[in-house]
XYZ file of C-alpha atoms in Angstrom:
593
model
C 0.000 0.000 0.000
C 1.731 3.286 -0.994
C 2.102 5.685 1.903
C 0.594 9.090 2.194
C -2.858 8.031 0.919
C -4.012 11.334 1.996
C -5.750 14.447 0.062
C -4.357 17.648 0.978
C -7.408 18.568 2.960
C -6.296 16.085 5.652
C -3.049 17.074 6.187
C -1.406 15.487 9.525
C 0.082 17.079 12.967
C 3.537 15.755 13.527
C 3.768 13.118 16.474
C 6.287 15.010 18.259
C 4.435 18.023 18.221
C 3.105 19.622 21.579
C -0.367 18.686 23.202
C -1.431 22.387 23.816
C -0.657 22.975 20.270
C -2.548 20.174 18.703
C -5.443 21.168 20.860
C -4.740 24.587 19.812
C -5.122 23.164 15.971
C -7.993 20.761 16.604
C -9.870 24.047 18.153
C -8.967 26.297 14.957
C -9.956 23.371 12.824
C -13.417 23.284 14.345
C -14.086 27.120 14.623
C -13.178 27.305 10.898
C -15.452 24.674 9.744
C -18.594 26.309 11.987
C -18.053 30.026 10.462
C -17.081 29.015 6.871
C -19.111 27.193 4.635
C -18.941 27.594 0.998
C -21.839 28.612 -1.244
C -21.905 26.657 -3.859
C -24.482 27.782 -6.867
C -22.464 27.535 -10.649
C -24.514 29.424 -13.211
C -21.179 30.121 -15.383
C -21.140 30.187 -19.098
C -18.291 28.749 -20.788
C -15.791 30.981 -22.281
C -15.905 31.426 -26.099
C -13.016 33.218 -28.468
C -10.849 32.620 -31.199
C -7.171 33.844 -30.245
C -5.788 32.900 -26.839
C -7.055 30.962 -23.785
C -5.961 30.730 -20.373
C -7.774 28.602 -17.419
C -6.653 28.392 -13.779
C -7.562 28.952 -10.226
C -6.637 32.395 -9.422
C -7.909 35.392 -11.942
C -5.070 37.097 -11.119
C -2.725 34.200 -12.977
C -5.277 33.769 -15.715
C -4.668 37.660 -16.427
C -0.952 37.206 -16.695
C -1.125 34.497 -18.721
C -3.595 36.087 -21.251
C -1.451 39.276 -20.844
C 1.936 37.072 -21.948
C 0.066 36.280 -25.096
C -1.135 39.170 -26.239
C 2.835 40.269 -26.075
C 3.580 37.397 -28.322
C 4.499 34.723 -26.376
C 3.227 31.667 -26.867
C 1.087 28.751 -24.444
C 4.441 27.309 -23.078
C 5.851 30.929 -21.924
C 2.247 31.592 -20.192
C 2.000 28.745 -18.722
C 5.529 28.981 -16.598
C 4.134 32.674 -16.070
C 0.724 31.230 -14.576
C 2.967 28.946 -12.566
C 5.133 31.484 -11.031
C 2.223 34.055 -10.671
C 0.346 30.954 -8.795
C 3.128 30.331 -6.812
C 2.678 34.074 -4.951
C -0.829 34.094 -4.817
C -2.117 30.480 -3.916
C 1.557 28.985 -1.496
C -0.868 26.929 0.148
C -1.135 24.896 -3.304
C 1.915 25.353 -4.968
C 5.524 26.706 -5.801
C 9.372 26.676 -6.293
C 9.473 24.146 -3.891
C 7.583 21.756 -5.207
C 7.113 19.356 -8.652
C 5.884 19.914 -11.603
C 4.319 17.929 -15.278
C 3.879 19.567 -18.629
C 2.319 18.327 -22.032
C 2.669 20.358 -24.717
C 0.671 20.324 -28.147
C 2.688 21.536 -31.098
C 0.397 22.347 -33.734
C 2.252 22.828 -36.405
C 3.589 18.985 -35.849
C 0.571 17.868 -34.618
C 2.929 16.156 -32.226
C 2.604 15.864 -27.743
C 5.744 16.299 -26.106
C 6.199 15.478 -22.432
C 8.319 17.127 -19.283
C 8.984 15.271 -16.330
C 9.462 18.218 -13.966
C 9.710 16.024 -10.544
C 12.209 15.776 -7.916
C 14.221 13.111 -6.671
C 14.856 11.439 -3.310
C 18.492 12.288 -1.236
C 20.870 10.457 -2.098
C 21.736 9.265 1.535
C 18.093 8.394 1.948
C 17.506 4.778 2.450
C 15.310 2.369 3.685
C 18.160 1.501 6.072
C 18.247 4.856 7.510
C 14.640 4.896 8.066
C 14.811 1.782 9.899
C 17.929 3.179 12.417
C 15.175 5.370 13.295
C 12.379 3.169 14.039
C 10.636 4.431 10.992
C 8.895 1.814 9.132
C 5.820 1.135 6.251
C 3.678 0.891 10.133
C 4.963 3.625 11.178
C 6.157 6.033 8.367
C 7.675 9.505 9.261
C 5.344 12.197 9.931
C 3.993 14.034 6.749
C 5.690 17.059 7.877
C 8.968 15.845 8.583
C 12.279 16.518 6.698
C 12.360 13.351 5.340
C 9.470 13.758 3.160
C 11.039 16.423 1.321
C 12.210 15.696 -2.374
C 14.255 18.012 -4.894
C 11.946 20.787 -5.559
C 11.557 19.985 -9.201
C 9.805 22.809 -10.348
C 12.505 25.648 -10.325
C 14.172 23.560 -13.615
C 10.768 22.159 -15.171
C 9.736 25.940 -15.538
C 13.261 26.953 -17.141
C 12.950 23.948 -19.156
C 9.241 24.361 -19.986
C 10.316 27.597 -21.879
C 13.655 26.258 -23.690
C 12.082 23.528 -25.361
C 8.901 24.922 -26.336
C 8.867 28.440 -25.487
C 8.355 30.891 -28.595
C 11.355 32.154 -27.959
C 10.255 35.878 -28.209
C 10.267 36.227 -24.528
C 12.784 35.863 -21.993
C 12.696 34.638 -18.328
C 13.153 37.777 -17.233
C 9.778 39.059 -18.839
C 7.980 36.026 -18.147
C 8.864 36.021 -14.262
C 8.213 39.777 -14.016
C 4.758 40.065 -13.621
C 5.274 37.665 -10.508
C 7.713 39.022 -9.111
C 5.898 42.843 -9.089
C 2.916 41.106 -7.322
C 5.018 39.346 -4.978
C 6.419 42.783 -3.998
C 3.529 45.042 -4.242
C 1.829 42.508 -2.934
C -2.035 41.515 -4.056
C -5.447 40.844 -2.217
C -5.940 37.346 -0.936
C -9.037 35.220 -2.772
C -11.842 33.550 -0.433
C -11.269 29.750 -0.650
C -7.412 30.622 -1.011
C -7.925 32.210 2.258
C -9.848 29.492 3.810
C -6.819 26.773 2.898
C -3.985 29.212 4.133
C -6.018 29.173 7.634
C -6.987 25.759 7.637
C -3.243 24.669 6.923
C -1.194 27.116 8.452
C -0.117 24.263 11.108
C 2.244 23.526 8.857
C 3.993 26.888 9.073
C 4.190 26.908 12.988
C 6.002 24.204 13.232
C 8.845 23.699 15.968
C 12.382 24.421 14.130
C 10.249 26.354 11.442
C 11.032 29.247 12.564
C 11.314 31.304 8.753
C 7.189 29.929 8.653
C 6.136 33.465 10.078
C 7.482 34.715 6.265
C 4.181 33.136 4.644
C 1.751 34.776 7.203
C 0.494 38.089 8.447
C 1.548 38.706 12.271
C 1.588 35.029 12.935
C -1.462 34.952 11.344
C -2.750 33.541 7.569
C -4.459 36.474 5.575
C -8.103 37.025 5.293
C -10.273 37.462 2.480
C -9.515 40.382 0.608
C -6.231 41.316 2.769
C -2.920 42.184 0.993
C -0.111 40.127 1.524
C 3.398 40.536 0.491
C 6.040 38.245 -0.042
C 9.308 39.964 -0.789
C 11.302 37.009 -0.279
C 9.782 34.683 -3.191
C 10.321 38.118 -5.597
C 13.901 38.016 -4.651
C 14.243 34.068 -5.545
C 12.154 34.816 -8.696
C 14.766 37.176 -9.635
C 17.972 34.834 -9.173
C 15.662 32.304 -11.415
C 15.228 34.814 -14.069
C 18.450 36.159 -13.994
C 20.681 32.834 -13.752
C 18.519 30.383 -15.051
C 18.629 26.735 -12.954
C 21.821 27.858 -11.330
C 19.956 30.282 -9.213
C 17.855 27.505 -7.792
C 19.873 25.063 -7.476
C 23.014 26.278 -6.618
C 24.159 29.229 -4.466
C 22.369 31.318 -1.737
C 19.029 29.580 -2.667
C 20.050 25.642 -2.653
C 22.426 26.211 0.402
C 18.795 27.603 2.270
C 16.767 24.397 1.281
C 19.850 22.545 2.416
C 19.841 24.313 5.479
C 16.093 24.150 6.846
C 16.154 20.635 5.545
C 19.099 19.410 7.855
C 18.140 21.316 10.767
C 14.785 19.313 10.652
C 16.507 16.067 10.850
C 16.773 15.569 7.322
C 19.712 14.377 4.726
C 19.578 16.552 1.679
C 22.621 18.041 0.758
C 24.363 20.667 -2.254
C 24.848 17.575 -4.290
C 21.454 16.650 -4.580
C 20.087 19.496 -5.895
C 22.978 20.150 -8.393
C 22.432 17.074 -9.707
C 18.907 17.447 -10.644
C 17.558 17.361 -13.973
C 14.183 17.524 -15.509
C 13.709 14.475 -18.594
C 11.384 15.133 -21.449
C 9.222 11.841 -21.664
C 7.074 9.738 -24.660
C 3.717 10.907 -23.165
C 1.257 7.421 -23.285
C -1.784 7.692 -24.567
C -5.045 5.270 -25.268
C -7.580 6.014 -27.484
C -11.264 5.992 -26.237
C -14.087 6.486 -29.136
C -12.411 8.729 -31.190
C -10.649 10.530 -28.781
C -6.457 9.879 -28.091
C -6.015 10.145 -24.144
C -2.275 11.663 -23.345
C -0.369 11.780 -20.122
C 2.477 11.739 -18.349
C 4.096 7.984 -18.007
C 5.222 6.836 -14.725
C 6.139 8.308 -12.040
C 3.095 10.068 -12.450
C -0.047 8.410 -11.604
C -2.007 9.386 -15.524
C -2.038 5.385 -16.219
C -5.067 5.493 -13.985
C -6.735 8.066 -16.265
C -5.975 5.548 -19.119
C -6.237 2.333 -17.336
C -9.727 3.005 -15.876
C -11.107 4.642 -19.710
C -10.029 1.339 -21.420
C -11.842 -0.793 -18.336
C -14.982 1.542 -18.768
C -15.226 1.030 -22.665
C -16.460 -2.539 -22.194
C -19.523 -0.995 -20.937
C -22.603 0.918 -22.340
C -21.883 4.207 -20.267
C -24.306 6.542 -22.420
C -27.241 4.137 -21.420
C -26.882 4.156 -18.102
C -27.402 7.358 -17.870
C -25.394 10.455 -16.112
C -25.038 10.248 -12.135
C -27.279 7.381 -12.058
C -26.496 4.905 -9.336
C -25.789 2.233 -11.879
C -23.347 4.702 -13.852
C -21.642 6.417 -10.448
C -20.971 2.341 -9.605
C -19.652 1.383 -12.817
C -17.381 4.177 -12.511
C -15.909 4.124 -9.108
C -15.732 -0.179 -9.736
C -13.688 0.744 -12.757
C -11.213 3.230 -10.927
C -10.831 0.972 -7.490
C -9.451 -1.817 -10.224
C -7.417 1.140 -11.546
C -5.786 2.512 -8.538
C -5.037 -1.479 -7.464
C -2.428 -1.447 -10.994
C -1.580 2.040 -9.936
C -0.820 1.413 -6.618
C 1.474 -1.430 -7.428
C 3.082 -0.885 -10.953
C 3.384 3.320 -10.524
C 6.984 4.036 -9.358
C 10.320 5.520 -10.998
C 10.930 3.681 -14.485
C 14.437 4.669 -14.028
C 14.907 2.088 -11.120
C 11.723 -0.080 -12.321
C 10.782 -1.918 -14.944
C 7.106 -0.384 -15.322
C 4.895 -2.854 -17.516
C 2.859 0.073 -19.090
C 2.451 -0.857 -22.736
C 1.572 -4.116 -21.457
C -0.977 -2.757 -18.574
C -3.006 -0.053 -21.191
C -3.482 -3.117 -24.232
C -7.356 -3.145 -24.329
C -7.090 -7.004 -23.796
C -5.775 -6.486 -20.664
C -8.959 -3.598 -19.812
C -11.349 -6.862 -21.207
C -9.571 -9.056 -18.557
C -10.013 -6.444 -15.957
C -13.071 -4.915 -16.419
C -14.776 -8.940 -15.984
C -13.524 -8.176 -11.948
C -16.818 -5.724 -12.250
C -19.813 -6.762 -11.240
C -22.636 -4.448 -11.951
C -24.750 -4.968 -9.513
C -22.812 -4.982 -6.378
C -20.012 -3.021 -4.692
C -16.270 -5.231 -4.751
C -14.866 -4.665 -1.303
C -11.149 -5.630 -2.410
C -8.785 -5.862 -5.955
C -5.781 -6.957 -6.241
C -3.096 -5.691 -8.930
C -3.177 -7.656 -12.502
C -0.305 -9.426 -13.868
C -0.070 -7.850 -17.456
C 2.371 -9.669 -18.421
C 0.758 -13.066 -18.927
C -1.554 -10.529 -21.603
C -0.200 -10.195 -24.977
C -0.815 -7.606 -27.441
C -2.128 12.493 -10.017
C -1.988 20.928 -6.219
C -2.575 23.493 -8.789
C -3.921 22.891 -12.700
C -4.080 25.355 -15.447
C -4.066 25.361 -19.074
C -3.466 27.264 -21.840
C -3.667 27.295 -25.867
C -2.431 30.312 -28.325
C -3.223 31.921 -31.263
C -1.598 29.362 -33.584
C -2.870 26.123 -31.245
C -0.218 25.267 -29.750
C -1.679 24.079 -25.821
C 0.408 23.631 -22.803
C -1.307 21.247 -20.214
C 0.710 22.422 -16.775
C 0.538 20.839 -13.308
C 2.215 22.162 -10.588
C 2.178 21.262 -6.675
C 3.397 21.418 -2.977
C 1.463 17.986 -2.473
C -0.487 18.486 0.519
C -1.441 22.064 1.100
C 2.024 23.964 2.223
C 3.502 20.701 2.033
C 5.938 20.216 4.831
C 5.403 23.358 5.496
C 9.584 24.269 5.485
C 10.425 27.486 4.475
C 13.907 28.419 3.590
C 15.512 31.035 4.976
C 14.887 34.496 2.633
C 13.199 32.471 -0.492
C 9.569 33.056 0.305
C 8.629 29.330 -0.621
C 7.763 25.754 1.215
C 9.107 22.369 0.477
C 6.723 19.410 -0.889
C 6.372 16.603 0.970
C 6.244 14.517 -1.683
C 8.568 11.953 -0.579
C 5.035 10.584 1.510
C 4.309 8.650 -1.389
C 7.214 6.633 -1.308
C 6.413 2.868 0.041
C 8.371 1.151 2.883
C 7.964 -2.559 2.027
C 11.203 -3.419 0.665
C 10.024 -5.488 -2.028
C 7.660 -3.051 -3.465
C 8.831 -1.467 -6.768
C 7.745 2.107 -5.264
C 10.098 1.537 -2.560
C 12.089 4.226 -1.148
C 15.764 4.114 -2.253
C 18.364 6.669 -3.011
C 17.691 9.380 -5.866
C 14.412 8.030 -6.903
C 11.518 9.408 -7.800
C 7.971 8.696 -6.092
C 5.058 7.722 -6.630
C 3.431 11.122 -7.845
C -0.399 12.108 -7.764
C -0.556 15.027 -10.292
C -1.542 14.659 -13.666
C -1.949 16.935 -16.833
C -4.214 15.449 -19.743
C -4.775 16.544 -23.203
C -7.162 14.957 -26.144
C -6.564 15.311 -29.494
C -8.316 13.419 -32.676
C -7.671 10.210 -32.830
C -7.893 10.246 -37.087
C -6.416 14.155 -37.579
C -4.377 14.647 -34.929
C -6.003 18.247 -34.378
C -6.360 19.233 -30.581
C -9.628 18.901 -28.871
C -9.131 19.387 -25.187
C -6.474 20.748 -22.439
C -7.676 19.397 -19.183
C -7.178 18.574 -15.777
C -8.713 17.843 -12.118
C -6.305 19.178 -9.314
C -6.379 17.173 -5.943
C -4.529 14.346 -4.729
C -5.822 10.925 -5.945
C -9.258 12.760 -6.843
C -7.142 13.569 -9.927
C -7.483 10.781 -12.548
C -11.238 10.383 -11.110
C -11.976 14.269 -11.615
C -10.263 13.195 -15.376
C -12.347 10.600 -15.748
C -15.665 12.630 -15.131
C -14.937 15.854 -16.864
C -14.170 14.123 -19.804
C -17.177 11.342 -19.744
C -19.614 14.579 -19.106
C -18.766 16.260 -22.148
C -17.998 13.135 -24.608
C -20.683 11.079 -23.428
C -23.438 13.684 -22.530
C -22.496 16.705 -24.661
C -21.770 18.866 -21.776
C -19.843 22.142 -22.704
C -16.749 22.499 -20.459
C -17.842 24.719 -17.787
C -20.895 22.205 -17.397
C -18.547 19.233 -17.111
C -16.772 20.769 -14.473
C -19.783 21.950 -12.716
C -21.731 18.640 -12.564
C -21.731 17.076 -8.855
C -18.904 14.364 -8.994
C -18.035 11.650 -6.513
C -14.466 10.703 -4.920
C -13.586 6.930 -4.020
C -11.092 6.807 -1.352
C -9.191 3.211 0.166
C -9.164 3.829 4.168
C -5.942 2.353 5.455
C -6.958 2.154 8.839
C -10.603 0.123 8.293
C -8.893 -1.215 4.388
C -12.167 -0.493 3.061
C -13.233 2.146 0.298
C -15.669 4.851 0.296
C -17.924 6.415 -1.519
C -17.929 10.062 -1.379
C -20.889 12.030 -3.008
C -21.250 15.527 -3.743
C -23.938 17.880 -2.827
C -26.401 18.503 -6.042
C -26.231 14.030 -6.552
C -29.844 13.233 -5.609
C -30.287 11.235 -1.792
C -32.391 8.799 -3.313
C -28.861 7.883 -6.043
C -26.690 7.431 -2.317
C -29.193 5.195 -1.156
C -29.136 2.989 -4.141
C -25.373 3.017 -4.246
C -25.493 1.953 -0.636
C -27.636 -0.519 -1.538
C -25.147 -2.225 -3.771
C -22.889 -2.528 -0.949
C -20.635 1.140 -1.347
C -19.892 2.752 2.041
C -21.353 6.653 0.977
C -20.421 9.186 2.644
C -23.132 12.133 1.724
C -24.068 14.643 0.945
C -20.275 16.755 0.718
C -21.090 20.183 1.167
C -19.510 23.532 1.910
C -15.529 23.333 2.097
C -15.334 19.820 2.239
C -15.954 19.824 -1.465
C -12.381 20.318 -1.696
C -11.853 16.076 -2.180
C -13.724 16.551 -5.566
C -10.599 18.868 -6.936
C -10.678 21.680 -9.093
C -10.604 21.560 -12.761
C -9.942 23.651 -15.872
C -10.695 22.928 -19.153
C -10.039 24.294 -22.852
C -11.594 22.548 -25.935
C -10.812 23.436 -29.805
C -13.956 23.603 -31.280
C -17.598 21.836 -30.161
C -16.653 17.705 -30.481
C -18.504 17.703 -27.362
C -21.911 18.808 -28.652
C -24.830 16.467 -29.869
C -25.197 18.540 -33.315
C -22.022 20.140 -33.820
C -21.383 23.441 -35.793
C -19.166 23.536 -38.442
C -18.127 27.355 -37.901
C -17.443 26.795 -34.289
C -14.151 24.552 -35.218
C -11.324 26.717 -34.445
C -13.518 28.515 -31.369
C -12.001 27.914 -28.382
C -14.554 26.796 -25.484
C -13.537 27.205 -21.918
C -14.450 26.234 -18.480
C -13.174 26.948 -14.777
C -13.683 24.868 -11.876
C -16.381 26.831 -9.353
C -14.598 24.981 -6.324
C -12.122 27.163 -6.404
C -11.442 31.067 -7.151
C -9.787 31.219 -10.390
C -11.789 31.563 -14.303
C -11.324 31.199 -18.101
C -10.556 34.232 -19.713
C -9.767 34.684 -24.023
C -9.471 37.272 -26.504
């Protein structure tokens, strides 16, 4: 079972914090979830034009991002701008400290090029080491502690993001800038934004954290509306701009993550971060009725995206009808035999041997999907052998004037992560290193300079027959992401829904307790009582109805499409339209020109 099986919303206290504090959390916890609850009524239309695009989860980075066209620059320059821009304004999602996955659409080539922008594990980190200190896959290190933390892989995945497929019209410089003049000025704080830097900011207080206070307002995460300021991050934007990788990941900034790392009882060192490098990767890819399905290989968890598309096209989805009980089962049936191949097979192909041609052959889906039975609720799956068969933070998109489409995913893992900040940098470090299993004889075992087990996911769909683009997508969250994929993309393919529809529609989350080893079934306000009934009926443990903040397990999406594939009757003048749709569970919107 891989560790960390956790969405960022239920981010632990370390064991070796205090009693008074925990209380002190526990009491904050509560107060926040009496005096905020989230209203939650969509009535968007999606976003229509014909030049550029830009979709993400703070308006303020959408802006950028449209503004970074309109001076020429293309969907892989606005995209790192989006990602730097999110970095300042949402921290308790996302930034220089953390990983990052890109897909890019060339449409001139008609070709999908992948980046592989995640860290890797210490090199002095070991099982062994674990063990000397009565660590163990029982009794893992805490989410917050040192150990967790892998090379931020973001820093170089940006850099490299605009070498290889940049338009080479802009520089770093003028990409970073507008982040680093908000970071300075500073900028107002958005609502649910706020509500995660409160609900989180245990992680920034912290014994031994003491550089924590540089992400909050007198001790104290921001409030709706308030202006905060983070001159630090501006400064480390700068040495990124001006030096390129070297700024990151060598000099004043690397010797700081070094620094905070070690004093926290962890083993990174100079060496480690020097000797990262981002890899561009053959994006996989399955085709489902028409449509070719890319994502990132292994590491990254977008085989359960593809794995759980080819189980579901043995079935008659359209029939069933959308959010019925016997549709919400076939789905969640199809990902729990997913994540079960995931789970197992997922882990760094550079120390693995990861059967993925093998585990996305539609023979192998045919073998699979006969585990489902549609009628009742399987409590337990195993992983698949493929080879006897022959034959998953923050998401935003973007697509430019010509149609080129960058599909960019960029995270902290949970919330602030470990919640580490470097001294002067302005940025915390992931915890990504969670993921990592402690069974010695699984292949997503922890070991020296590997990389985990990772949870976030970009997508894109082009035509299967043409090649042309169709859709930049992607579902934010944890292990929620491949299921949000899964939804968005069955909503508008299967029932014609236009993008911001798809992402509107009530969704559920299926979720594997490690403590009871069961699953459940977690259903979204706006999904009828009399659907959770049924599905308890069939045996699902349903948790309902999600409401308020807690809607935070069913992600947040954005979405651009090229044209209407998605409609019933399509329009033939509507083919080079862009369509586009932003998640209402969180702040951000689709904006075009």
């Amino acid at each position: 079972m891989i560790l960390g099986f956790h969405l960022a919303f239920c981010i632990q206290v370390p064991l070796s914090m205090c009693a008074c504090f925990l209380c002190v959390c526990r009491l904050h916890t509560a107060v926040l979830k009496m005096t905020s609850q989230l209203k939650f009524c969509s009535r968007r239309s999606p976003v229509v034009c014909t030049n550029g695009c830009v979709a993400s989860s703070q308006p303020l980075a959408t802006n950028i991002g449209l503004d970074i066209l309109k001076k020429g620059g293309n969907a892989a320059d606005a995209a790192v701008a989006v990602a730097a821009v999110l970095n300042a304004t949402e921290p308790c999602s996302t930034g220089l400290g953390g990983d990052c996955f890109c897909l890019y659409y060339n449409a001139r080539t008609k070709k999908v090029h992948g980046l592989n922008g995640s860290g890797r594990s210490p090199c002095s980190l070991s099982l062994e080491l674990l063990k000397e200190h009565g660590f163990s896959e029982e009794n893992a290190p805490p989410l917050l502690h040192a150990y967790n933390v892998t090379v931020p892989g973001a820093a170089a995945g940006w850099c490299d993001t605009v070498s290889l497929y940049g338009s080479k019209k802009l520089s770093m410089q003028q990409i970073l800038q507008p982040a680093i003049e908000m970071a300075e000025k500073g900028f107002p704080v958005s609502e649910i934004t706020s509500y995660q830097w409160k609900h989180n900011i245990h992680a920034l207080q912290t014994p031994g954290n003491q550089h924590g206070k540089d992400l909050l307002i007198d001790g104290q995460a921001p409030d709706h509306g308030q202006v905060f300021q983070n001159p630090f991050l501006a400064n480390t934007f700068k040495e990124l701009a001006n030096c390129g990788k070297q700024g990151f990941y060598e000099g004043r900034v690397a010797k700081a993550v070094v620094d905070v790392i070690q004093r926290n009882g962890g083993v990174m060192v100079l060496e480690d971060l020097k000797s990262h490098a981002t890899e561009e990767v053959e994006p996989v890819v399955t085709n489902y009725k028409g449509l070719n399905i890319w994502e990132i290989p292994p590491n990254g968890q977008g085989i359960t995206t593809l794995l759980a598309l080819n189980v579901l096209e043995n079935f008659n989805l359209k029939e069933m009808g959308h959010n019925t009980a016997q549709y919400l089962h076939a789905l969640t049936e199809a990902l729990k035999v997913s994540f079960a191949d995931t789970w197992w097979f997922c882990a760094d192909p550079e120390q693995t041997s990861v059967p993925t041609t093998k585990l996305l052959s539609k023979s192998y889906a045919r073998d699979r999907s006969k585990l489902i039975d549609l009628q009742r609720a399987t409590a337990k799956h195993s992983h698949g052998n493929p080879f006897l068969v022959e034959s998953d933070t923050v998401y935003f998109t973007v697509v430019d004037t010509q149609g080129n489409a960058c599909s960019f995913i960029n995270s902290n893992y949970m919330g602030f992560g470990t919640g580490l900040v470097p001294e002067g940098c302005g940025f915390t470090l992931q915890n990504r290193g969670a993921n990592f299993s402690l069974l010695p004889d699984h292949p997503n075992c922890l070991a020296p300079r590997k990389r985990p087990f990772h949870t976030i996911i970009p997508a894109l769909a082009t035509a299967a027959d043409s090649g042309e683009l169709l859709c930049s997508f992607g579902v934010m969250g944890g292990f929620m992401q491949p299921q949000g994929q899964v939804q968005v993309l069955l909503n508008m393919l299967e029932f014609g829904m236009n993008p911001q529809e798809a992402l509107d529609a009530a969704r559920f989350c299926v979720k594997h307790s490690k403590k009871s080893d069961a699953w459940h079934v977690f259903l979204e306000d706006g999904i009828p009582p009399c659907i959770a009934e049924a599905l308890k009926a069939m045996g699902h443990t349903v948790m309902f109805p999600v409401t308020g903040h807690d809607r935070s397990i069913f992600g947040r999406g954005q979405i651009i499409t090229k044209g209407d594939w998605w409609r019933q009757t399509k329009l033939a003048s509507s083919r080079n339209v862009f369509w586009a749709g932003s998640d209402p569970r969180a702040d951000g919107c689709a904006m075009g020109y």
